[in-house]
Coordinates of N, CA and C and ligand atoms in Angstrom, one line a residue:
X1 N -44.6 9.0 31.8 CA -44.9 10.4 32.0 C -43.9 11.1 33.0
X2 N -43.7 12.3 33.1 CA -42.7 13.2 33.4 C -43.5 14.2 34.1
X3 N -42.6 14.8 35.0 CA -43.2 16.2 35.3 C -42.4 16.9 35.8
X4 N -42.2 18.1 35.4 CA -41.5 19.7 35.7 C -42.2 20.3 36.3
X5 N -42.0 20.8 37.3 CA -42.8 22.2 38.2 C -43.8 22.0 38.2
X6 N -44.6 23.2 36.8 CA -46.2 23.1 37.1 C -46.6 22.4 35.8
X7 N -45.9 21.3 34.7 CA -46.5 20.7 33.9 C -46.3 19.3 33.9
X8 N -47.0 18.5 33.1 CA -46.8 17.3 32.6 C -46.8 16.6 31.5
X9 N -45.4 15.9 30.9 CA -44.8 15.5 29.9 C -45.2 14.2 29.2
X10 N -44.9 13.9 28.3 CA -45.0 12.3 27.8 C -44.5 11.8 27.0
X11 N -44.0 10.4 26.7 CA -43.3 10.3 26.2 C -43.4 10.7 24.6
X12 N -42.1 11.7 23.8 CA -42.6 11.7 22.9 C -41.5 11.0 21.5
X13 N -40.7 11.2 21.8 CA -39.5 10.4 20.8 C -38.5 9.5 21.5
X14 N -38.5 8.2 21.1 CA -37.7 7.6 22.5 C -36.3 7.5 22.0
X15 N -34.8 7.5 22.9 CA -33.5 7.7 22.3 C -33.2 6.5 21.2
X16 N -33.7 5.7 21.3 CA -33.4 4.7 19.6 C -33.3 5.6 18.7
X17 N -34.8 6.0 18.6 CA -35.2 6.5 17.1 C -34.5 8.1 17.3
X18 N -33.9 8.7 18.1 CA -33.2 9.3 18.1 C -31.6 9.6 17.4
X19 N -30.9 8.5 18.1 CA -29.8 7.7 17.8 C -29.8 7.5 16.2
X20 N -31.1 7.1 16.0 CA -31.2 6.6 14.2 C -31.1 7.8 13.8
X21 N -31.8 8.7 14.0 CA -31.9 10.1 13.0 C -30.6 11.0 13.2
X22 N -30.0 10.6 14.0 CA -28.8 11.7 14.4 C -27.5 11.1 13.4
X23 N -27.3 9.4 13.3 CA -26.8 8.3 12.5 C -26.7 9.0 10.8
X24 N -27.9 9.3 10.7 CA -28.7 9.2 9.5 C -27.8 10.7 9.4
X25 N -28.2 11.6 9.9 CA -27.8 13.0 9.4 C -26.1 12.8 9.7
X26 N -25.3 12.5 10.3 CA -24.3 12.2 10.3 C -23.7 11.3 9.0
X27 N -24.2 10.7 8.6 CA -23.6 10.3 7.2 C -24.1 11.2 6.1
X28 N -24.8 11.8 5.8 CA -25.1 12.8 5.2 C -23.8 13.8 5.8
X29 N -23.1 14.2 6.6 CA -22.1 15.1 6.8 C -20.9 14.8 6.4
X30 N -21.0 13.4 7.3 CA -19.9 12.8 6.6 C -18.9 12.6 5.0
X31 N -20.2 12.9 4.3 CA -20.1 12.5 2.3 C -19.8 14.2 2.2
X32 N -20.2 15.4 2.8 CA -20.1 16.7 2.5 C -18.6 17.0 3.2
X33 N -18.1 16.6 3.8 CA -16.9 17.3 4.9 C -15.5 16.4 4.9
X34 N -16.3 15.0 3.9 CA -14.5 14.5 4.0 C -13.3 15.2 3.3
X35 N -12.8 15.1 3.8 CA -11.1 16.2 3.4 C -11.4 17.7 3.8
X36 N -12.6 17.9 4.3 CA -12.0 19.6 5.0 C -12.0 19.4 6.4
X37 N -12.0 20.4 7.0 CA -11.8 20.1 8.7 C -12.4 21.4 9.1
X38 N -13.5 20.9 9.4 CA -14.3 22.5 9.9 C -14.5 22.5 11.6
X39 N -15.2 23.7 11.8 CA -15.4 24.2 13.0 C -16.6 24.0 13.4
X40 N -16.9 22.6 14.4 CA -18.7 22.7 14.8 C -18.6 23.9 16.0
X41 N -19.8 24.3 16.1 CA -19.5 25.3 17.6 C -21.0 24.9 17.8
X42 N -21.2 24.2 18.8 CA -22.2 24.0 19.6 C -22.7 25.1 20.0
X43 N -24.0 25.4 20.3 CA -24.9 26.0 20.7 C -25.3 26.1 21.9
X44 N -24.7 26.8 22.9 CA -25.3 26.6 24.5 C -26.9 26.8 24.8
X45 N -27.3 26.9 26.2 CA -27.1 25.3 26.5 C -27.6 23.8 25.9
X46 N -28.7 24.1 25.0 CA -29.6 23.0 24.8 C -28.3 22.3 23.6
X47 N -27.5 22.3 23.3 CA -27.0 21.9 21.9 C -25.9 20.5 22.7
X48 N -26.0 20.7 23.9 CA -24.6 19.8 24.7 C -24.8 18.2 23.9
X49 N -25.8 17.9 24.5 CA -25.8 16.1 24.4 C -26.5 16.1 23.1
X50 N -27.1 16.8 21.9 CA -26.8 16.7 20.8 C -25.1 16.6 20.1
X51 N -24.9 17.8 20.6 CA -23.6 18.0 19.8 C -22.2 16.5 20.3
X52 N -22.7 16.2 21.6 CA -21.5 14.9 22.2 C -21.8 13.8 21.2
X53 N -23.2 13.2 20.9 CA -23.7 12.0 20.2 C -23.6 12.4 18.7
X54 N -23.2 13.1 18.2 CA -23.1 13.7 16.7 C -21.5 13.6 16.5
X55 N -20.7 14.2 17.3 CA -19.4 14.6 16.8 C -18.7 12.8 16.9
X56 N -19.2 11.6 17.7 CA -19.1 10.8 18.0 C -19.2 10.0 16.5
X57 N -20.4 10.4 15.6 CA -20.3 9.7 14.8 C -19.9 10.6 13.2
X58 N -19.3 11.2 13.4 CA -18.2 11.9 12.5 C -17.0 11.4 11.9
X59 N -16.4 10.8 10.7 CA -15.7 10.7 10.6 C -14.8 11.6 9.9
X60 N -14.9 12.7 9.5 CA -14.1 13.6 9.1 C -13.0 14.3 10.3
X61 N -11.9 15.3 9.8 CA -11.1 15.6 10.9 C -12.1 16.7 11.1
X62 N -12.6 17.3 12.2 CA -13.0 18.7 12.8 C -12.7 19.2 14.2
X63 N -12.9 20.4 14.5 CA -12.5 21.1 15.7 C -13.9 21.2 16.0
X64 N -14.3 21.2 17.6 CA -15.7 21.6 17.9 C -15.2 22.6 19.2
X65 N -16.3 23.8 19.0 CA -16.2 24.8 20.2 C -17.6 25.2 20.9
X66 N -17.7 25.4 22.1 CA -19.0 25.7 22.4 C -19.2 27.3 22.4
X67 N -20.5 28.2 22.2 CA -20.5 29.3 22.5 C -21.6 29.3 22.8
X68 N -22.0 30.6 23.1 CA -23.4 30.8 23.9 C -24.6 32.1 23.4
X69 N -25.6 32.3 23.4 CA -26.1 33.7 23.1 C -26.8 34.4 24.0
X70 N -26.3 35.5 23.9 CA -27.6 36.4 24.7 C -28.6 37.1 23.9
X71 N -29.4 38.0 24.3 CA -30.5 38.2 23.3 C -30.8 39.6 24.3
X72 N -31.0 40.4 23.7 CA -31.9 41.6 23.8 C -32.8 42.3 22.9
X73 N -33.6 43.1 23.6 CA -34.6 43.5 22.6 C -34.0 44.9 21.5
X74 N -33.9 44.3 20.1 CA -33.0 45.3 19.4 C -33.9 46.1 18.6
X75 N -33.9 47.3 17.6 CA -34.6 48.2 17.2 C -35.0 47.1 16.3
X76 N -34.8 46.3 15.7 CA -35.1 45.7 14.2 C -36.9 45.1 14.7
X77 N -37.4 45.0 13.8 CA -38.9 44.6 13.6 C -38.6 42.9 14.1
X78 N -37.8 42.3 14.0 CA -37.8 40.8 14.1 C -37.7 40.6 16.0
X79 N -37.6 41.7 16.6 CA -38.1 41.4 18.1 C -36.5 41.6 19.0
X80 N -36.0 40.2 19.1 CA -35.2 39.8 19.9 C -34.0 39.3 18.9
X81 N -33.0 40.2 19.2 CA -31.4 40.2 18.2 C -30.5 39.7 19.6
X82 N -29.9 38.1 18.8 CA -29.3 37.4 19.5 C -27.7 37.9 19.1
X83 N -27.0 38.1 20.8 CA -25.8 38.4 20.0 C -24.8 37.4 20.7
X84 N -23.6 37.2 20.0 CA -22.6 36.2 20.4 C -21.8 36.5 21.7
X85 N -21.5 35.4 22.5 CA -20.9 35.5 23.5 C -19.8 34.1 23.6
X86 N -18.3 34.4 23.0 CA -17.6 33.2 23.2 C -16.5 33.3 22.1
X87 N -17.2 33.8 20.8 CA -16.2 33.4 19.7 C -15.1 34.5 19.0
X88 N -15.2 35.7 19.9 CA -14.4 36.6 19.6 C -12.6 36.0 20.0
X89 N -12.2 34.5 20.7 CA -11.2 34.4 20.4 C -11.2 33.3 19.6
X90 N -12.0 33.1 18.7 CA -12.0 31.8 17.9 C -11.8 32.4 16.7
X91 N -10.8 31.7 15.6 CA -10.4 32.3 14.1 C -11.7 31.2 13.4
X92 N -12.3 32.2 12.8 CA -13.1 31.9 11.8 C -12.7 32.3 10.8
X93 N -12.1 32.9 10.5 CA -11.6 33.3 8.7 C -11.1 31.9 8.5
X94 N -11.6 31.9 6.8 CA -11.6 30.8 5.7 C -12.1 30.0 6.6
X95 N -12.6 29.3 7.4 CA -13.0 28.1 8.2 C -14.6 28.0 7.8
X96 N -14.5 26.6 7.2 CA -16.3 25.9 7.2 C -16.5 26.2 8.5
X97 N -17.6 26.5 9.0 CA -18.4 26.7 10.3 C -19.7 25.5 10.4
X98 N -20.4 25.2 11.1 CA -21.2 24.1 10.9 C -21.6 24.5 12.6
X99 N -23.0 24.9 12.7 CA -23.3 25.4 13.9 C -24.6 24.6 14.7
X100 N -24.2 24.0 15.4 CA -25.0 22.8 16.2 C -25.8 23.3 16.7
X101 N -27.3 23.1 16.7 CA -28.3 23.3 17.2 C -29.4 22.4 17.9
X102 N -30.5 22.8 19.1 CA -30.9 21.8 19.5 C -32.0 21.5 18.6
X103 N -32.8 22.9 18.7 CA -34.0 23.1 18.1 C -34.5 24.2 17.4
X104 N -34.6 24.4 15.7 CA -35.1 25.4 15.6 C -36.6 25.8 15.5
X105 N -36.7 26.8 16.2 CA -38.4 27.2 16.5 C -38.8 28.4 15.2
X106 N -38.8 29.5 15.9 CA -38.7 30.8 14.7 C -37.9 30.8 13.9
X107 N -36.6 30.6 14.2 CA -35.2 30.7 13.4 C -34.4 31.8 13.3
X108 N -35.1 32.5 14.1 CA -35.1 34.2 14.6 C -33.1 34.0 15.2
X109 N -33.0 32.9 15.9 CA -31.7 32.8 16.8 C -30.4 32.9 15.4
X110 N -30.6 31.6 14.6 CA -29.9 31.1 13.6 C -30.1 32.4 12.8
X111 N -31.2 32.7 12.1 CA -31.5 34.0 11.3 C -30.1 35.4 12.1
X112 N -30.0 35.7 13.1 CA -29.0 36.5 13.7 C -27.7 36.2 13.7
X113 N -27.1 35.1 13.7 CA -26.5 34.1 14.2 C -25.2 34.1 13.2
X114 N -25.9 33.5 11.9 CA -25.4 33.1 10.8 C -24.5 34.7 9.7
X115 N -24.9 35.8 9.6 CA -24.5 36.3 9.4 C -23.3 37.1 10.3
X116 N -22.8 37.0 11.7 CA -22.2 37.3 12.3 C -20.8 36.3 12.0
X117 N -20.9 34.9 11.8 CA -19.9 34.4 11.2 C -19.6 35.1 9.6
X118 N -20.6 34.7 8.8 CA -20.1 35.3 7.5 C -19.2 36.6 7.7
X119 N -19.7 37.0 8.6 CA -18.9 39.0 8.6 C -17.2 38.8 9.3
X120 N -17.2 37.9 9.9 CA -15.9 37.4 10.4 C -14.6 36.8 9.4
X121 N -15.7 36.5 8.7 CA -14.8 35.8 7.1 C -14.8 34.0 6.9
X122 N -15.6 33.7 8.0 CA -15.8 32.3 7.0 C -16.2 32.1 6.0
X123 N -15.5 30.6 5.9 CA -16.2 30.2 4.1 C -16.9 29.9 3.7
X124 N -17.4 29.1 4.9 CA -19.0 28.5 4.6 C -19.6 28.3 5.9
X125 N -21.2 28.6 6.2 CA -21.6 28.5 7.2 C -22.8 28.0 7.4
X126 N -23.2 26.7 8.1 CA -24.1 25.6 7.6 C -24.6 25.4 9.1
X127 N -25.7 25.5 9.1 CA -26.6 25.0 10.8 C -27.1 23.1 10.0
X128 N -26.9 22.6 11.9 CA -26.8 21.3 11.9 C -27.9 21.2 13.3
X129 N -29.1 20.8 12.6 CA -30.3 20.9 14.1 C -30.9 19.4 14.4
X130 N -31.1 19.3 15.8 CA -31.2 18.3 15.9 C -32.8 18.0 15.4
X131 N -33.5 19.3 15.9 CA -35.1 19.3 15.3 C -35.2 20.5 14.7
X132 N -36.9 20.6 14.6 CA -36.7 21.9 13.6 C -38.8 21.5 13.9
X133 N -39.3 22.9 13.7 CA -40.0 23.1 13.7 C -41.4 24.2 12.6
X134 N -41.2 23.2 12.1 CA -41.0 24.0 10.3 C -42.4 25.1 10.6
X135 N -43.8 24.7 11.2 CA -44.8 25.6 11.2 C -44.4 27.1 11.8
X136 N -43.5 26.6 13.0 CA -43.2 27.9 13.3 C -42.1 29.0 12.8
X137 N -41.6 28.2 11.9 CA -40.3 29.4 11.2 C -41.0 30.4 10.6
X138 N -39.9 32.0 11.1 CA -40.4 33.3 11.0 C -39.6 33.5 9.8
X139 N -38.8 33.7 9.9 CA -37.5 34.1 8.9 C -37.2 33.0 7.5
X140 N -36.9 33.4 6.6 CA -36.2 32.7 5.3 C -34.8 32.1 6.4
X141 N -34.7 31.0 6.2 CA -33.4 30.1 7.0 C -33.3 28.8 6.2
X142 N -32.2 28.6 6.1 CA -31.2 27.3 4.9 C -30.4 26.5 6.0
X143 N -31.4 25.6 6.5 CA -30.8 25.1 7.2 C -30.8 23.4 6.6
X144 N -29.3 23.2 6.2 CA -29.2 22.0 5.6 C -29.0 20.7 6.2
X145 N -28.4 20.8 7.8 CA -28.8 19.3 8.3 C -29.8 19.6 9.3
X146 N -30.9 18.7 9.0 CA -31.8 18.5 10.3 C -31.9 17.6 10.8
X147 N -32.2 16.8 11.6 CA -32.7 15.2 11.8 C -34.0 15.0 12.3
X148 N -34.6 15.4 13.1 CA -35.9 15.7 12.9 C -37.4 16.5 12.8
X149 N -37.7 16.4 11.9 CA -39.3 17.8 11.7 C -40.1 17.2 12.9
X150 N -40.5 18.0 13.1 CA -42.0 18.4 14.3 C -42.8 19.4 14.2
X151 N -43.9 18.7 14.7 CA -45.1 19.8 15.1 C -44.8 21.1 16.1
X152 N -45.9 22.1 16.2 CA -45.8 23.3 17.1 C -46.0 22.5 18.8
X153 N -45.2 22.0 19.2 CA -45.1 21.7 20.2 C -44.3 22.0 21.4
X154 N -44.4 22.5 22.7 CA -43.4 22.3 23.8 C -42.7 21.0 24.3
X155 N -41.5 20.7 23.7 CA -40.7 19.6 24.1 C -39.1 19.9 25.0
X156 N -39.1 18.7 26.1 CA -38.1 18.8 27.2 C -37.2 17.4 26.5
X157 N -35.7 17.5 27.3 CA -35.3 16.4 27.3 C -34.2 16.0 26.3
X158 N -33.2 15.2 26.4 CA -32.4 15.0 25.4 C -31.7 16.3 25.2
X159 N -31.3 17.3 26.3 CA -30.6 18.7 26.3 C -31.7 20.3 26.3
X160 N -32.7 19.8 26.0 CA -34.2 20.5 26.2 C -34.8 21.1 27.2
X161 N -34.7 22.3 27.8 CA -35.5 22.5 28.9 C -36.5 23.5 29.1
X162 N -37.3 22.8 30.2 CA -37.9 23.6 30.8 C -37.8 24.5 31.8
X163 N -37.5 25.7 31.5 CA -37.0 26.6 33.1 C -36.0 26.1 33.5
X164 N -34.9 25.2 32.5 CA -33.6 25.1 32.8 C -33.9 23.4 33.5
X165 N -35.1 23.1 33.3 CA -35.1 21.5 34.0 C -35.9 20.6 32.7
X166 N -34.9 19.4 33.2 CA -35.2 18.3 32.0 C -34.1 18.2 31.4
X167 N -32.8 18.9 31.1 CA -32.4 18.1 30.3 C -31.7 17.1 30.2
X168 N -31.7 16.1 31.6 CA -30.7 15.1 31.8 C -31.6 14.0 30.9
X169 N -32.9 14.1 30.7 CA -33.8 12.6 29.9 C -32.8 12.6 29.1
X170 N -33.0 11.3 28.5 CA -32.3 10.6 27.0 C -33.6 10.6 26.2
X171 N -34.7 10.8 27.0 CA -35.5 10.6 25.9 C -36.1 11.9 25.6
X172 N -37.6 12.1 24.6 CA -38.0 14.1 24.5 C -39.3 13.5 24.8
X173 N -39.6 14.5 25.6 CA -41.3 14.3 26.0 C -42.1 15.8 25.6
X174 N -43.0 15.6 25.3 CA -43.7 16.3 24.9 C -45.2 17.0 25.5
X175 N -44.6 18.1 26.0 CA -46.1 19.0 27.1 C -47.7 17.8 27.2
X176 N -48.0 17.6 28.1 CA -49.4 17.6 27.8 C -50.5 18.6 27.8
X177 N -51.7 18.4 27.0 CA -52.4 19.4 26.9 C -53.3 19.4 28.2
Ligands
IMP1 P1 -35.7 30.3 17.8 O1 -34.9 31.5 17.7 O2 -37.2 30.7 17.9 O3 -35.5 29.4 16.6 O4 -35.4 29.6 19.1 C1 -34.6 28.5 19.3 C2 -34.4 28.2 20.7 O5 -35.6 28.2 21.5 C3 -33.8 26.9 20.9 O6 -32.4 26.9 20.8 C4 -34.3 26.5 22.3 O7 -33.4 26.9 23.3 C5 -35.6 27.2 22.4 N1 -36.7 26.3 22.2 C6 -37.6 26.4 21.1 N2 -38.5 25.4 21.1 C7 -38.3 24.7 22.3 C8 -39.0 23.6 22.9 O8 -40.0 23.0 22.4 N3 -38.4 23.2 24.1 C9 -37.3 23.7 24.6 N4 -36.7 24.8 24.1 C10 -37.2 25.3 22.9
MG2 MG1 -31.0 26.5 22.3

């Protein structure tokens, strides 16, 4: 058991079975990407120690870049319109895009996200999450690599934070109730 500020954690995925699922979706990339050479762009901050243990087991040629989002509250009915901060000197025209994620919750981020590449002129644009949180997705989202489904839960760890703490664990712990 773990503990942040005013909560407490527990173990909830340990880094093996981590390592395995990350393995696992990496050869699935691997069979889709041999002979092109695309662009991962990591997802700040939670996407770091996903995106380092992933690109590791890649064997295709690719370029990886990090960027970042901010979010404000925009007229559109979906709440909070995430906008990019990073990739206005990055050429995305014709480039596969492949957009590393830690975790999708709403999908609300990626749902924003993905279309801002397309408009720039890439060729293809494919989210790569390390989890995914299927009860809570708001939005229609195609997200083709995942490595692990989960429940509606609060989880730290493995790049994950709480109030900006936790992400040094290797392993994911999960809120206690
Ligand atoms: P979405 O736009 O709702 O899909 O939000 C995704 C973002 O919310 C992720 O990139 C995380 O930064 C954050 N997030 C969602 N669920 C969790 C969680 O359980 N723990 C830590 N961060 C989370
Ligand atoms: Mg994130």
């Amino acid at each position: 058991m773990i503990t942040i500020q005013d909560k407490e954690f527990e173990l909830f995925i340990q880094h093996q079975q981590i390592a395995e699922k990350i393995s696992a979706l990496a050869e699935k990339m691997n069979a889709d990407y041999q002979g092109k050479c695309p662009l991962l762009i990591g997802v700040l901050n939670g996407a770091f120690v996903f995106a380092a243990d992933l690109v590791r087991m890649l064997t295709f040629d690719h370029e990886i870049q990090f960027a970042k989002f901010s979010s404000y509250e925009g007229m559109e009915s979906t709440g909070h319109v995430k906008v990019l901060i990073g990739i206005n000197d990055m050429d995305i025209k014709d480039r596969d895009i492949i957009l590393v994620e830690d975790i999708i919750d709403t999908g609300i981020t990626m749902h924003n996200i993905v279309p801002q590449f397309k408009e720039k002129g890439a060729r293809s644009v494919e989210i790569a999450t390390l989890l995914m949180k299927p009860e809570k997705l708001q939005v229609e989202l195609d997200v083709k690599y995942c490595a692990m489904e989960i429940p509606n839960e609060f989880i730290v760890g493995y790049g994950l934070d709480y109030n900006g703490m936790g992400r040094n664990y290797k392993d994911i712990y999960v809120v206690k109730k």
